Short mmCIF file of C-alpha atoms and ligand atoms in Angstrom, two decimals:
data_model
loop_
_atom_site.label_atom_id
_atom_site.label_comp_id
_atom_site.label_asym_id
_atom_site.label_seq_id
_atom_site.Cartn_x
_atom_site.Cartn_y
_atom_site.Cartn_z
CA UNK A 1 0.00 0.00 0.00
CA UNK A 2 1.48 3.31 -1.04
CA UNK A 3 1.38 6.66 0.73
CA UNK A 4 1.01 9.97 -1.10
CA UNK A 5 3.75 12.57 -0.58
CA UNK A 6 1.37 15.48 -0.27
CA UNK A 7 3.10 18.63 -1.49
CA UNK A 8 0.02 20.77 -0.88
CA UNK A 9 -0.04 20.02 2.83
CA UNK A 10 3.72 20.21 3.36
CA UNK A 11 4.11 23.43 1.36
CA UNK A 12 1.31 25.02 3.40
CA UNK A 13 3.22 24.04 6.56
CA UNK A 14 6.49 25.52 5.24
CA UNK A 15 4.79 28.73 4.07
CA UNK A 16 3.07 29.12 7.44
CA UNK A 17 6.50 29.05 9.13
CA UNK A 18 7.70 31.77 6.73
CA UNK A 19 4.50 33.76 7.32
CA UNK A 20 5.00 33.67 11.10
CA UNK A 21 8.55 35.02 10.74
CA UNK A 22 7.50 37.68 8.24
CA UNK A 23 4.74 38.82 10.63
CA UNK A 24 7.39 39.47 13.30
CA UNK A 25 9.45 41.50 10.80
CA UNK A 26 6.35 43.46 9.78
CA UNK A 27 5.97 44.61 13.39
CA UNK A 28 9.29 46.39 12.92
CA UNK A 29 8.07 48.01 9.74
CA UNK A 30 9.66 46.05 6.88
CA UNK A 31 9.03 42.80 5.02
CA UNK A 32 11.04 40.87 2.39
CA UNK A 33 10.43 41.87 -1.24
CA UNK A 34 10.71 39.60 -4.29
CA UNK A 35 11.03 40.99 -7.83
CA UNK A 36 9.67 38.55 -10.42
CA UNK A 37 10.53 39.15 -14.07
CA UNK A 38 8.65 37.46 -16.88
CA UNK A 39 9.49 38.08 -20.53
CA UNK A 40 6.93 37.18 -23.20
CA UNK A 41 3.68 35.24 -23.15
CA UNK A 42 4.50 31.62 -22.32
CA UNK A 43 1.22 30.36 -20.76
CA UNK A 44 2.90 27.94 -18.34
CA UNK A 45 5.34 30.63 -17.15
CA UNK A 46 2.42 32.97 -16.53
CA UNK A 47 0.76 30.37 -14.30
CA UNK A 48 4.01 29.77 -12.36
CA UNK A 49 4.61 33.49 -11.88
CA UNK A 50 0.99 33.95 -10.75
CA UNK A 51 1.48 31.18 -8.17
CA UNK A 52 4.69 32.81 -6.90
CA UNK A 53 2.85 36.10 -6.49
CA UNK A 54 0.05 34.38 -4.57
CA UNK A 55 2.60 32.74 -2.27
CA UNK A 56 4.14 36.17 -1.53
CA UNK A 57 0.69 37.47 -0.60
CA UNK A 58 0.02 34.43 1.60
CA UNK A 59 3.31 34.79 3.48
CA UNK A 60 3.02 38.57 3.85
CA UNK A 61 5.96 39.37 1.57
CA UNK A 62 5.99 42.04 -1.08
CA UNK A 63 6.10 40.94 -4.71
CA UNK A 64 6.95 43.27 -7.58
CA UNK A 65 6.16 41.90 -11.02
CA UNK A 66 7.92 43.02 -14.20
CA UNK A 67 5.96 41.64 -17.17
CA UNK A 68 8.13 42.50 -20.18
CA UNK A 69 7.29 42.31 -23.85
CA UNK A 70 8.46 39.28 -25.88
CA UNK A 71 10.71 41.62 -27.91
CA UNK A 72 12.56 43.03 -24.90
CA UNK A 73 16.27 43.11 -25.73
CA UNK A 74 18.98 41.43 -23.69
CA UNK A 75 20.41 44.87 -22.91
CA UNK A 76 17.08 46.10 -21.55
CA UNK A 77 16.71 43.04 -19.35
CA UNK A 78 20.30 43.39 -18.09
CA UNK A 79 19.62 47.05 -17.30
CA UNK A 80 16.53 46.11 -15.25
CA UNK A 81 18.49 43.46 -13.33
CA UNK A 82 21.28 45.97 -12.69
CA UNK A 83 18.74 48.43 -11.26
CA UNK A 84 17.15 45.74 -9.05
CA UNK A 85 20.60 44.55 -7.86
CA UNK A 86 21.22 48.07 -6.55
CA UNK A 87 17.77 48.57 -5.04
CA UNK A 88 17.92 48.10 -1.24
CA UNK A 89 14.15 47.60 -1.14
CA UNK A 90 14.44 44.43 -3.28
CA UNK A 91 15.75 41.31 -1.53
CA UNK A 92 15.17 38.62 -4.14
CA UNK A 93 15.23 38.65 -7.95
CA UNK A 94 13.77 35.88 -10.04
CA UNK A 95 13.74 35.80 -13.82
CA UNK A 96 11.25 33.17 -14.98
CA UNK A 97 12.70 30.69 -17.48
CA UNK A 98 12.57 29.93 -20.34
CA UNK A 99 13.46 33.30 -21.85
CA UNK A 100 12.84 34.15 -25.52
CA UNK A 101 15.48 32.67 -27.84
CA UNK A 102 17.23 35.99 -28.58
CA UNK A 103 18.20 36.35 -24.89
CA UNK A 104 21.17 34.44 -23.45
CA UNK A 105 19.81 32.79 -20.29
CA UNK A 106 23.22 32.11 -18.78
CA UNK A 107 24.15 35.77 -19.11
CA UNK A 108 20.92 36.85 -17.42
CA UNK A 109 21.20 34.37 -14.56
CA UNK A 110 24.76 35.42 -13.85
CA UNK A 111 23.82 39.10 -13.91
CA UNK A 112 21.63 38.63 -10.82
CA UNK A 113 23.60 39.45 -7.65
CA UNK A 114 24.25 36.07 -5.93
CA UNK A 115 22.81 37.35 -2.64
CA UNK A 116 19.53 38.15 -4.45
CA UNK A 117 19.49 35.02 -6.64
CA UNK A 118 16.64 33.28 -4.80
CA UNK A 119 16.44 30.52 -7.44
CA UNK A 120 20.01 29.49 -6.64
CA UNK A 121 20.83 29.31 -10.36
CA UNK A 122 23.90 31.55 -10.59
CA UNK A 123 27.36 30.04 -10.97
CA UNK A 124 28.36 31.29 -7.52
CA UNK A 125 25.34 29.70 -5.84
CA UNK A 126 25.65 26.45 -7.81
CA UNK A 127 29.27 26.22 -6.69
CA UNK A 128 28.27 26.78 -3.07
CA UNK A 129 25.64 24.03 -3.33
CA UNK A 130 28.27 21.51 -4.46
CA UNK A 131 30.58 22.67 -1.67
CA UNK A 132 27.73 22.12 0.82
CA UNK A 133 28.10 25.73 2.01
CA UNK A 134 25.01 27.48 0.74
CA UNK A 135 22.40 29.79 2.21
CA UNK A 136 20.11 29.85 -0.81
CA UNK A 137 18.83 26.40 -1.75
CA UNK A 138 17.93 25.32 -5.27
CA UNK A 139 14.11 25.57 -4.99
CA UNK A 140 12.83 22.41 -6.66
CA UNK A 141 15.50 20.00 -5.33
CA UNK A 142 15.25 21.44 -1.81
CA UNK A 143 11.47 21.14 -2.08
CA UNK A 144 11.95 17.42 -2.75
CA UNK A 145 14.26 17.06 0.26
CA UNK A 146 11.80 18.93 2.51
CA UNK A 147 8.97 16.70 1.32
CA UNK A 148 10.98 13.53 2.04
CA UNK A 149 12.07 14.91 5.44
CA UNK A 150 8.48 15.69 6.41
CA UNK A 151 7.57 12.03 5.85
CA UNK A 152 10.76 10.95 7.67
CA UNK A 153 12.07 9.06 4.65
CA UNK A 154 15.73 8.19 5.28
CA UNK A 155 18.29 8.97 2.59
CA UNK A 156 21.60 7.97 4.16
CA UNK A 157 23.12 5.01 2.33
CA UNK A 158 20.10 4.72 0.02
CA UNK A 159 20.42 4.17 -3.71
CA UNK A 160 18.98 7.34 -5.20
CA UNK A 161 18.57 7.58 -8.95
CA UNK A 162 17.96 10.99 -10.48
CA UNK A 163 16.62 10.75 -14.02
CA UNK A 164 17.47 14.00 -15.84
CA UNK A 165 20.55 16.21 -15.66
CA UNK A 166 19.20 19.75 -16.04
CA UNK A 167 20.88 22.66 -14.28
CA UNK A 168 17.58 23.53 -12.59
CA UNK A 169 16.66 20.12 -11.19
CA UNK A 170 18.79 17.05 -11.99
CA UNK A 171 22.27 18.33 -11.13
CA UNK A 172 21.39 20.24 -7.93
CA UNK A 173 19.10 17.37 -6.87
CA UNK A 174 22.07 15.02 -7.05
CA UNK A 175 24.15 17.46 -4.96
CA UNK A 176 21.54 17.65 -2.20
CA UNK A 177 21.05 13.86 -2.09
CA UNK A 178 24.81 13.41 -1.90
CA UNK A 179 24.93 15.88 0.98
CA UNK A 180 22.44 13.58 2.75
CA UNK A 181 24.88 10.68 2.30
CA UNK A 182 22.84 8.90 -0.34
CA UNK A 183 24.55 6.91 -3.09
CA UNK A 184 23.56 8.95 -6.11
CA UNK A 185 23.33 8.00 -9.77
CA UNK A 186 22.39 10.53 -12.42
CA UNK A 187 20.79 9.01 -15.51
CA UNK A 188 20.00 10.92 -18.68
CA UNK A 189 19.04 10.61 -22.34
CA UNK A 190 22.30 8.82 -23.24
CA UNK A 191 22.15 6.34 -20.36
CA UNK A 192 22.24 2.76 -21.60
CA UNK A 193 19.60 0.45 -20.09
CA UNK A 194 17.98 3.04 -17.82
CA UNK A 195 15.75 0.40 -16.20
CA UNK A 196 18.81 -1.46 -14.87
CA UNK A 197 19.52 1.62 -12.72
CA UNK A 198 15.97 2.54 -11.70
CA UNK A 199 15.14 -1.08 -10.74
CA UNK A 200 17.85 -0.90 -8.07
CA UNK A 201 16.76 2.47 -6.73
CA UNK A 202 15.39 2.97 -3.23
CA UNK A 203 14.47 6.51 -4.31
CA UNK A 204 13.75 7.65 -7.88
CA UNK A 205 13.54 11.34 -8.74
CA UNK A 206 12.16 11.81 -12.23
CA UNK A 207 12.92 15.13 -13.91
CA UNK A 208 12.84 14.35 -17.60
CA UNK A 209 9.94 16.31 -19.07
CA UNK A 210 8.32 13.32 -20.79
CA UNK A 211 4.82 12.20 -19.86
CA UNK A 212 4.54 8.76 -18.22
CA UNK A 213 8.21 8.01 -18.93
CA UNK A 214 8.85 6.00 -15.77
CA UNK A 215 6.75 2.85 -15.99
CA UNK A 216 5.96 0.21 -13.37
CA UNK A 217 8.43 -2.34 -14.79
CA UNK A 218 11.25 0.15 -14.11
CA UNK A 219 10.49 0.44 -10.39
CA UNK A 220 11.32 -1.97 -7.58
CA UNK A 221 8.75 -2.90 -4.94
CA UNK A 222 8.71 -0.44 -2.06
CA UNK A 223 10.59 2.34 -3.86
CA UNK A 224 10.01 6.01 -3.07
CA UNK A 225 9.02 7.75 -6.31
CA UNK A 226 9.30 11.51 -6.69
CA UNK A 227 7.94 13.07 -9.87
CA UNK A 228 9.22 16.53 -10.73
CA UNK A 229 7.78 16.52 -14.26
CA UNK A 230 4.85 18.65 -15.35
CA UNK A 231 3.65 17.74 -18.83
CA UNK A 232 0.47 18.81 -20.54
CA UNK A 233 -1.24 16.09 -22.55
CA UNK A 234 -3.14 16.86 -25.75
CA UNK A 235 -6.33 16.53 -23.73
CA UNK A 236 -5.12 19.48 -21.64
CA UNK A 237 -4.64 17.26 -18.58
CA UNK A 238 -1.45 17.75 -16.54
CA UNK A 239 0.66 14.69 -15.90
CA UNK A 240 4.11 13.96 -14.55
CA UNK A 241 7.06 11.92 -15.82
CA UNK A 242 5.84 8.89 -13.89
CA UNK A 243 3.03 6.58 -14.97
CA UNK A 244 1.33 7.27 -11.64
CA UNK A 245 -1.62 4.86 -11.91
CA UNK A 246 0.60 1.81 -12.42
CA UNK A 247 3.74 2.85 -10.53
CA UNK A 248 1.80 3.67 -7.35
CA UNK A 249 0.99 -0.03 -6.90
CA UNK A 250 4.71 -0.77 -6.46
CA UNK A 251 5.78 2.35 -4.57
CA UNK A 252 5.92 2.86 -0.80
CA UNK A 253 5.63 6.63 -1.25
CA UNK A 254 4.81 8.59 -4.40
CA UNK A 255 4.18 12.23 -5.34
CA UNK A 256 1.08 13.17 -7.32
CA UNK A 257 1.15 15.63 -10.24
CA UNK A 258 -0.15 18.20 -9.66
CA UNK A 259 0.09 18.67 -5.90
CA UNK A 260 3.50 17.10 -5.30
CA UNK A 261 6.77 18.88 -6.09
CA UNK A 262 5.27 22.02 -7.69
CA UNK A 263 3.93 23.60 -4.49
CA UNK A 264 7.14 22.65 -2.66
CA UNK A 265 9.26 24.62 -5.16
CA UNK A 266 7.32 27.77 -4.37
CA UNK A 267 7.46 27.18 -0.61
CA UNK A 268 11.28 26.97 -0.79
CA UNK A 269 11.33 30.15 -2.91
CA UNK A 270 9.52 31.94 -0.08
CA UNK A 271 12.03 30.56 2.42
CA UNK A 272 14.92 31.70 0.22
CA UNK A 273 13.51 35.21 -0.07
CA UNK A 274 13.30 35.41 3.72
CA UNK A 275 16.88 34.08 4.03
CA UNK A 276 18.08 36.68 1.48
CA UNK A 277 16.25 39.45 3.36
CA UNK A 278 17.85 38.43 6.66
CA UNK A 279 21.34 38.24 5.14
CA UNK A 280 20.90 41.73 3.66
CA UNK A 281 19.55 43.22 6.90
CA UNK A 282 21.95 41.81 9.48
N1 LIG B 1 11.21 27.74 -15.01
C1 LIG B 1 10.87 26.50 -14.60
N2 LIG B 1 11.18 26.34 -13.30
C2 LIG B 1 11.71 27.51 -12.87
C3 LIG B 1 12.21 27.96 -11.62
O1 LIG B 1 12.24 27.24 -10.61
N3 LIG B 1 12.68 29.24 -11.61
C4 LIG B 1 12.67 30.04 -12.69
N4 LIG B 1 13.17 31.26 -12.57
N5 LIG B 1 12.22 29.64 -13.87
C5 LIG B 1 11.74 28.39 -13.95
#
């Protein structure tokens, strides 16, 4: 019998903790502020940015949205980031990805001051994550860790297989699992015989971006299955990277999509904004 890893409940718990701390700061007259930049009209990005804004409202933080035209130049975006870097009233800066093709994402990410990079994407923050000396956590991977911690799922010595090697999820996920003393394998599109790895996994984290990619025959009995994917089917229905209906019968714990990792990402973003605020107002 499997148990659901309920990201809605756990994210509400994490956000409530942030809200309580922010309320104490508000008594002294200031609250953390997050600047969220979105360029263009990607529908999914609009939904994510809307959810981030709602989370700021819920936790009592200030959010400042910059919705820029699709044709915004790289120079204009860099100029905005430069202005926000120097603005003492702004504690966190987040530029929603993906950006339009004419803008170099790496350049934009690295233009954000590391102390305001609440996504944890910049080279400085990525380096700190691998050194195990970070203040700002990578949001989605840390959301996964917080979810597993809430359900007291042990990681030390466990075989953890991360499927996907993106800079946003796969790579930092592997770093955080390693920090928890797991034995970590990163699999990707060139991995030969993927199932031979996943079948030995105590914990599988799927971050591939392909609907129903992880099937029941790839999962061992009792495995913990974490699905970071969000894919939209032609029917309009959202589904993860894991064939939930069949895999759940083998899993001990499994995340749903939606309602699993997505809300956790945003909860960690709120935590990071509070951490950034505190570091800037010591
Ligand atoms: N696009 C998809 N996920 C993310 C995220 O966590 N942060 C940003 N900035 N963009 C994203």
